[in-house]
Amino acid sequence: ILNKKKKFTFNAVFCGAHGIANDLESVLNAAAVLKSQKREDIKFSFIGDGKMKDKLIQIAEKKKLNNCFFLDPMPKYLLAKYLDKSANVGLMVLKNIPAFYNGTSPNKFFDYISSGLPVITNYPGWISEIIKKNKIGICVVPDNPDEFANGLKFIADNHNQYKKMSNSAR
């Protein structure tokens, strides 16, 4: 993906429900940190629908987050093509609720890794253990937009690490 300045654009993608439990505001907060740091090369795509989608769009507009894009849900075969061709990292985010740490089964995680995408997660538990053990992404502490942004910058800026994570994910 190229932006108007012909610089490589790194696309962080969230797929799935835009609900209260998904804590997508944490992603918008990381997007705001990156925008304040002039990291115009890192973009965010939110694919899906849900109760919070309109509010998230309003927050992004209010904060002038021109690095965030909201797409409608798409059939699985189109999502697979999008992930393969347009995404660089998958986002697994949930609210910081201990019951989620080991009590979730986020199916989009498997879509990400089957597409060879490194994954960033903001919650502890079995997903973060898989990510750490297999070196397929980065686990950041919940509720810390600076650390979330730093994780994205690390993957975007370290091509060799990105390739290793991508190969391990696939």
PDB file of C-alpha atoms in Angstrom:
ATOM      1  CA  ILE A   1       0.000   0.000   0.000  1.00  0.00           C
ATOM      2  CA  LEU A   2       1.366   3.409  -0.907  1.00  0.00           C
ATOM      3  CA  ASN A   3       0.227   6.713   0.444  1.00  0.00           C
ATOM      4  CA  LYS A   4       0.375  10.046  -1.401  1.00  0.00           C
ATOM      5  CA  LYS A   5       4.007  10.587  -0.421  1.00  0.00           C
ATOM      6  CA  LYS A   6       4.933   7.199  -1.956  1.00  0.00           C
ATOM      7  CA  LYS A   7       5.976   5.843   1.438  1.00  0.00           C
ATOM      8  CA  PHE A   8       5.152   2.292   2.450  1.00  0.00           C
ATOM      9  CA  THR A   9       2.006   2.167   4.520  1.00  0.00           C
ATOM     10  CA  PHE A  10       1.765  -0.365   7.303  1.00  0.00           C
ATOM     11  CA  ASN A  11      -1.827  -1.562   7.762  1.00  0.00           C
ATOM     12  CA  ALA A  12      -2.908  -2.789  11.209  1.00  0.00           C
ATOM     13  CA  VAL A  13      -6.236  -4.595  10.864  1.00  0.00           C
ATOM     14  CA  PHE A  14      -8.984  -5.430  13.307  1.00  0.00           C
ATOM     15  CA  CYS A  15     -11.689  -7.816  12.076  1.00  0.00           C
ATOM     16  CA  GLY A  16     -14.860  -8.656  13.883  1.00  0.00           C
ATOM     17  CA  ALA A  17     -17.463  -7.269  16.215  1.00  0.00           C
ATOM     18  CA  HIS A  18     -17.190  -3.620  17.154  1.00  0.00           C
ATOM     19  CA  GLY A  19     -18.666  -4.182  20.594  1.00  0.00           C
ATOM     20  CA  ILE A  20     -18.059  -2.926  24.103  1.00  0.00           C
ATOM     21  CA  ALA A  21     -15.921  -5.965  25.009  1.00  0.00           C
ATOM     22  CA  ASN A  22     -13.619  -5.430  22.035  1.00  0.00           C
ATOM     23  CA  ASP A  23     -12.079  -2.254  23.481  1.00  0.00           C
ATOM     24  CA  LEU A  24     -11.455  -0.695  20.099  1.00  0.00           C
ATOM     25  CA  GLU A  25     -11.065   2.667  21.817  1.00  0.00           C
ATOM     26  CA  SER A  26      -7.662   1.366  22.935  1.00  0.00           C
ATOM     27  CA  VAL A  27      -6.719   1.045  19.255  1.00  0.00           C
ATOM     28  CA  LEU A  28      -7.956   4.578  18.574  1.00  0.00           C
ATOM     29  CA  ASN A  29      -5.840   5.793  21.497  1.00  0.00           C
ATOM     30  CA  ALA A  30      -2.766   4.110  19.986  1.00  0.00           C
ATOM     31  CA  ALA A  31      -3.663   5.679  16.625  1.00  0.00           C
ATOM     32  CA  ALA A  32      -3.740   9.085  18.338  1.00  0.00           C
ATOM     33  CA  VAL A  33      -0.285   8.468  19.829  1.00  0.00           C
ATOM     34  CA  LEU A  34       1.103   7.547  16.403  1.00  0.00           C
ATOM     35  CA  LYS A  35      -0.528  10.577  14.811  1.00  0.00           C
ATOM     36  CA  SER A  36       1.036  12.857  17.448  1.00  0.00           C
ATOM     37  CA  GLN A  37       4.403  11.271  16.611  1.00  0.00           C
ATOM     38  CA  LYS A  38       3.860  11.966  12.891  1.00  0.00           C
ATOM     39  CA  ARG A  39       3.852   8.237  12.043  1.00  0.00           C
ATOM     40  CA  GLU A  40       1.714   8.654   8.945  1.00  0.00           C
ATOM     41  CA  ASP A  41       2.985   5.343   7.571  1.00  0.00           C
ATOM     42  CA  ILE A  42       0.927   3.290  10.072  1.00  0.00           C
ATOM     43  CA  LYS A  43      -2.781   3.000   9.296  1.00  0.00           C
ATOM     44  CA  PHE A  44      -5.644   1.170  10.973  1.00  0.00           C
ATOM     45  CA  SER A  45      -8.463  -0.708   9.264  1.00  0.00           C
ATOM     46  CA  PHE A  46     -11.511  -1.734  11.269  1.00  0.00           C
ATOM     47  CA  ILE A  47     -13.542  -4.362   9.427  1.00  0.00           C
ATOM     48  CA  GLY A  48     -16.921  -5.324  10.810  1.00  0.00           C
ATOM     49  CA  ASP A  49     -19.953  -3.944  12.529  1.00  0.00           C
ATOM     50  CA  GLY A  50     -21.441  -3.702  15.968  1.00  0.00           C
ATOM     51  CA  LYS A  51     -22.949  -1.622  18.696  1.00  0.00           C
ATOM     52  CA  MET A  52     -19.889   0.627  19.113  1.00  0.00           C
ATOM     53  CA  LYS A  53     -19.042   1.249  15.456  1.00  0.00           C
ATOM     54  CA  ASP A  54     -20.827   4.605  15.124  1.00  0.00           C
ATOM     55  CA  LYS A  55     -19.309   5.839  18.387  1.00  0.00           C
ATOM     56  CA  LEU A  56     -15.838   4.736  17.273  1.00  0.00           C
ATOM     57  CA  ILE A  57     -16.240   6.605  13.989  1.00  0.00           C
ATOM     58  CA  GLN A  58     -17.314   9.712  15.909  1.00  0.00           C
ATOM     59  CA  ILE A  59     -14.278   9.459  18.208  1.00  0.00           C
ATOM     60  CA  ALA A  60     -11.953   9.050  15.219  1.00  0.00           C
ATOM     61  CA  GLU A  61     -13.513  12.067  13.506  1.00  0.00           C
ATOM     62  CA  LYS A  62     -13.367  14.191  16.676  1.00  0.00           C
ATOM     63  CA  LYS A  63      -9.681  13.337  17.192  1.00  0.00           C
ATOM     64  CA  LYS A  64      -9.033  13.834  13.455  1.00  0.00           C
ATOM     65  CA  LEU A  65      -7.592  10.335  13.150  1.00  0.00           C
ATOM     66  CA  ASN A  66      -7.113  10.272   9.399  1.00  0.00           C
ATOM     67  CA  ASN A  67      -5.037   7.119   9.963  1.00  0.00           C
ATOM     68  CA  CYS A  68      -8.199   5.107  10.794  1.00  0.00           C
ATOM     69  CA  PHE A  69     -10.546   3.543   8.255  1.00  0.00           C
ATOM     70  CA  PHE A  70     -13.810   1.746   8.929  1.00  0.00           C
ATOM     71  CA  LEU A  71     -14.934  -0.916   6.478  1.00  0.00           C
ATOM     72  CA  ASP A  72     -18.165  -2.863   6.339  1.00  0.00           C
ATOM     73  CA  PRO A  73     -18.256  -6.572   7.136  1.00  0.00           C
ATOM     74  CA  MET A  74     -17.292  -8.776   4.223  1.00  0.00           C
ATOM     75  CA  PRO A  75     -17.703 -12.444   3.347  1.00  0.00           C
ATOM     76  CA  LYS A  76     -14.958 -14.722   4.631  1.00  0.00           C
ATOM     77  CA  TYR A  77     -13.442 -15.296   1.174  1.00  0.00           C
ATOM     78  CA  LEU A  78     -13.088 -11.523   0.606  1.00  0.00           C
ATOM     79  CA  LEU A  79     -11.704 -11.047   4.108  1.00  0.00           C
ATOM     80  CA  ALA A  80      -9.065 -13.693   3.397  1.00  0.00           C
ATOM     81  CA  LYS A  81      -8.057 -11.839   0.221  1.00  0.00           C
ATOM     82  CA  TYR A  82      -7.943  -8.514   2.079  1.00  0.00           C
ATOM     83  CA  LEU A  83      -5.767  -9.976   4.842  1.00  0.00           C
ATOM     84  CA  ASP A  84      -3.426 -11.609   2.316  1.00  0.00           C
ATOM     85  CA  LYS A  85      -3.007  -8.538   0.101  1.00  0.00           C
ATOM     86  CA  SER A  86      -3.603  -5.437   2.234  1.00  0.00           C
ATOM     87  CA  ALA A  87      -2.853  -6.201   5.878  1.00  0.00           C
ATOM     88  CA  ASN A  88       0.458  -6.229   7.733  1.00  0.00           C
ATOM     89  CA  VAL A  89      -0.570  -7.090  11.287  1.00  0.00           C
ATOM     90  CA  GLY A  90      -3.707  -8.392  12.961  1.00  0.00           C
ATOM     91  CA  LEU A  91      -5.093  -6.805  16.117  1.00  0.00           C
ATOM     92  CA  MET A  92      -6.535  -8.992  18.891  1.00  0.00           C
ATOM     93  CA  VAL A  93      -7.933  -6.578  21.444  1.00  0.00           C
ATOM     94  CA  LEU A  94     -10.325  -6.960  24.335  1.00  0.00           C
ATOM     95  CA  LYS A  95     -11.176  -4.973  27.423  1.00  0.00           C
ATOM     96  CA  ASN A  96      -8.943  -5.669  30.396  1.00  0.00           C
ATOM     97  CA  ILE A  97     -11.289  -8.101  32.129  1.00  0.00           C
ATOM     98  CA  PRO A  98      -9.637 -11.155  33.752  1.00  0.00           C
ATOM     99  CA  ALA A  99     -12.508 -13.431  32.681  1.00  0.00           C
ATOM    100  CA  PHE A 100     -11.429 -12.801  29.069  1.00  0.00           C
ATOM    101  CA  TYR A 101      -7.848 -13.947  29.606  1.00  0.00           C
ATOM    102  CA  ASN A 102      -8.649 -17.627  29.199  1.00  0.00           C
ATOM    103  CA  GLY A 103     -12.354 -17.590  28.484  1.00  0.00           C
ATOM    104  CA  THR A 104     -12.419 -16.371  24.898  1.00  0.00           C
ATOM    105  CA  SER A 105     -12.109 -18.025  21.530  1.00  0.00           C
ATOM    106  CA  PRO A 106     -11.368 -15.223  19.069  1.00  0.00           C
ATOM    107  CA  ASN A 107     -11.762 -16.813  15.650  1.00  0.00           C
ATOM    108  CA  LYS A 108     -10.157 -13.872  13.834  1.00  0.00           C
ATOM    109  CA  PHE A 109      -6.837 -14.792  15.480  1.00  0.00           C
ATOM    110  CA  PHE A 110      -6.776 -17.876  13.284  1.00  0.00           C
ATOM    111  CA  ASP A 111      -7.668 -15.840  10.197  1.00  0.00           C
ATOM    112  CA  TYR A 112      -4.698 -13.580  10.934  1.00  0.00           C
ATOM    113  CA  ILE A 113      -2.125 -16.308  11.427  1.00  0.00           C
ATOM    114  CA  SER A 114      -3.363 -18.368   8.472  1.00  0.00           C
ATOM    115  CA  SER A 115      -2.686 -15.250   6.368  1.00  0.00           C
ATOM    116  CA  GLY A 116       0.821 -15.015   7.791  1.00  0.00           C
ATOM    117  CA  LEU A 117       0.107 -11.885   9.803  1.00  0.00           C
ATOM    118  CA  PRO A 118       1.937 -11.111  13.013  1.00  0.00           C
ATOM    119  CA  VAL A 119      -0.533 -10.385  15.806  1.00  0.00           C
ATOM    120  CA  ILE A 120      -0.592  -7.717  18.493  1.00  0.00           C
ATOM    121  CA  THR A 121      -2.739  -8.405  21.536  1.00  0.00           C
ATOM    122  CA  ASN A 122      -3.505  -6.261  24.547  1.00  0.00           C
ATOM    123  CA  TYR A 123      -4.726  -8.939  26.921  1.00  0.00           C
ATOM    124  CA  PRO A 124      -3.025 -11.779  28.775  1.00  0.00           C
ATOM    125  CA  GLY A 125      -4.120 -15.384  28.513  1.00  0.00           C
ATOM    126  CA  TRP A 126      -3.849 -18.279  26.139  1.00  0.00           C
ATOM    127  CA  ILE A 127      -3.653 -16.136  22.973  1.00  0.00           C
ATOM    128  CA  SER A 128      -0.741 -14.131  24.352  1.00  0.00           C
ATOM    129  CA  GLU A 129       0.966 -17.371  25.383  1.00  0.00           C
ATOM    130  CA  ILE A 130       0.668 -18.713  21.826  1.00  0.00           C
ATOM    131  CA  ILE A 131       2.013 -15.424  20.451  1.00  0.00           C
ATOM    132  CA  LYS A 132       5.019 -15.450  22.810  1.00  0.00           C
ATOM    133  CA  LYS A 133       5.800 -19.167  22.494  1.00  0.00           C
ATOM    134  CA  ASN A 134       5.698 -19.132  18.698  1.00  0.00           C
ATOM    135  CA  LYS A 135       7.161 -15.628  18.255  1.00  0.00           C
ATOM    136  CA  ILE A 136       4.291 -14.548  16.019  1.00  0.00           C
ATOM    137  CA  GLY A 137       3.694 -11.062  17.327  1.00  0.00           C
ATOM    138  CA  ILE A 138       3.760  -8.776  20.315  1.00  0.00           C
ATOM    139  CA  CYS A 139       1.842  -8.745  23.573  1.00  0.00           C
ATOM    140  CA  VAL A 140       1.320  -5.326  25.120  1.00  0.00           C
ATOM    141  CA  VAL A 141      -0.057  -4.497  28.534  1.00  0.00           C
ATOM    142  CA  PRO A 142      -3.719  -3.490  28.574  1.00  0.00           C
ATOM    143  CA  ASP A 143      -4.756   0.148  28.773  1.00  0.00           C
ATOM    144  CA  ASN A 144      -1.404   1.531  27.615  1.00  0.00           C
ATOM    145  CA  PRO A 145      -1.684   3.344  24.265  1.00  0.00           C
ATOM    146  CA  ASP A 146       2.010   4.280  24.249  1.00  0.00           C
ATOM    147  CA  GLU A 147       3.108   0.658  24.562  1.00  0.00           C
ATOM    148  CA  PHE A 148       0.541  -0.380  21.945  1.00  0.00           C
ATOM    149  CA  ALA A 149       1.931   2.263  19.562  1.00  0.00           C
ATOM    150  CA  ASN A 150       5.499   1.170  20.329  1.00  0.00           C
ATOM    151  CA  GLY A 151       4.603  -2.441  19.489  1.00  0.00           C
ATOM    152  CA  LEU A 152       3.220  -1.353  16.146  1.00  0.00           C
ATOM    153  CA  LYS A 153       6.280   0.779  15.417  1.00  0.00           C
ATOM    154  CA  PHE A 154       8.575  -2.125  16.292  1.00  0.00           C
ATOM    155  CA  ILE A 155       6.900  -4.455  13.821  1.00  0.00           C
ATOM    156  CA  ALA A 156       6.641  -1.760  11.136  1.00  0.00           C
ATOM    157  CA  ASP A 157      10.277  -0.668  11.523  1.00  0.00           C
ATOM    158  CA  ASN A 158      11.985  -4.065  11.821  1.00  0.00           C
ATOM    159  CA  HIS A 159      11.529  -5.829   8.512  1.00  0.00           C
ATOM    160  CA  ASN A 160      13.592  -8.894   9.485  1.00  0.00           C
ATOM    161  CA  GLN A 161      11.589  -9.418  12.681  1.00  0.00           C
ATOM    162  CA  TYR A 162       8.381  -8.839  10.750  1.00  0.00           C
ATOM    163  CA  LYS A 163       9.329 -11.544   8.228  1.00  0.00           C
ATOM    164  CA  LYS A 164      10.219 -14.017  10.996  1.00  0.00           C
ATOM    165  CA  MET A 165       6.920 -13.372  12.777  1.00  0.00           C
ATOM    166  CA  SER A 166       5.001 -13.632   9.518  1.00  0.00           C
ATOM    167  CA  ASN A 167       6.646 -16.927   8.565  1.00  0.00           C
ATOM    168  CA  SER A 168       6.091 -18.339  12.061  1.00  0.00           C
ATOM    169  CA  ALA A 169       2.448 -17.262  12.011  1.00  0.00           C
ATOM    170  CA  ARG A 170       1.759 -19.035   8.746  1.00  0.00           C
TER     171      ARG A 170
END
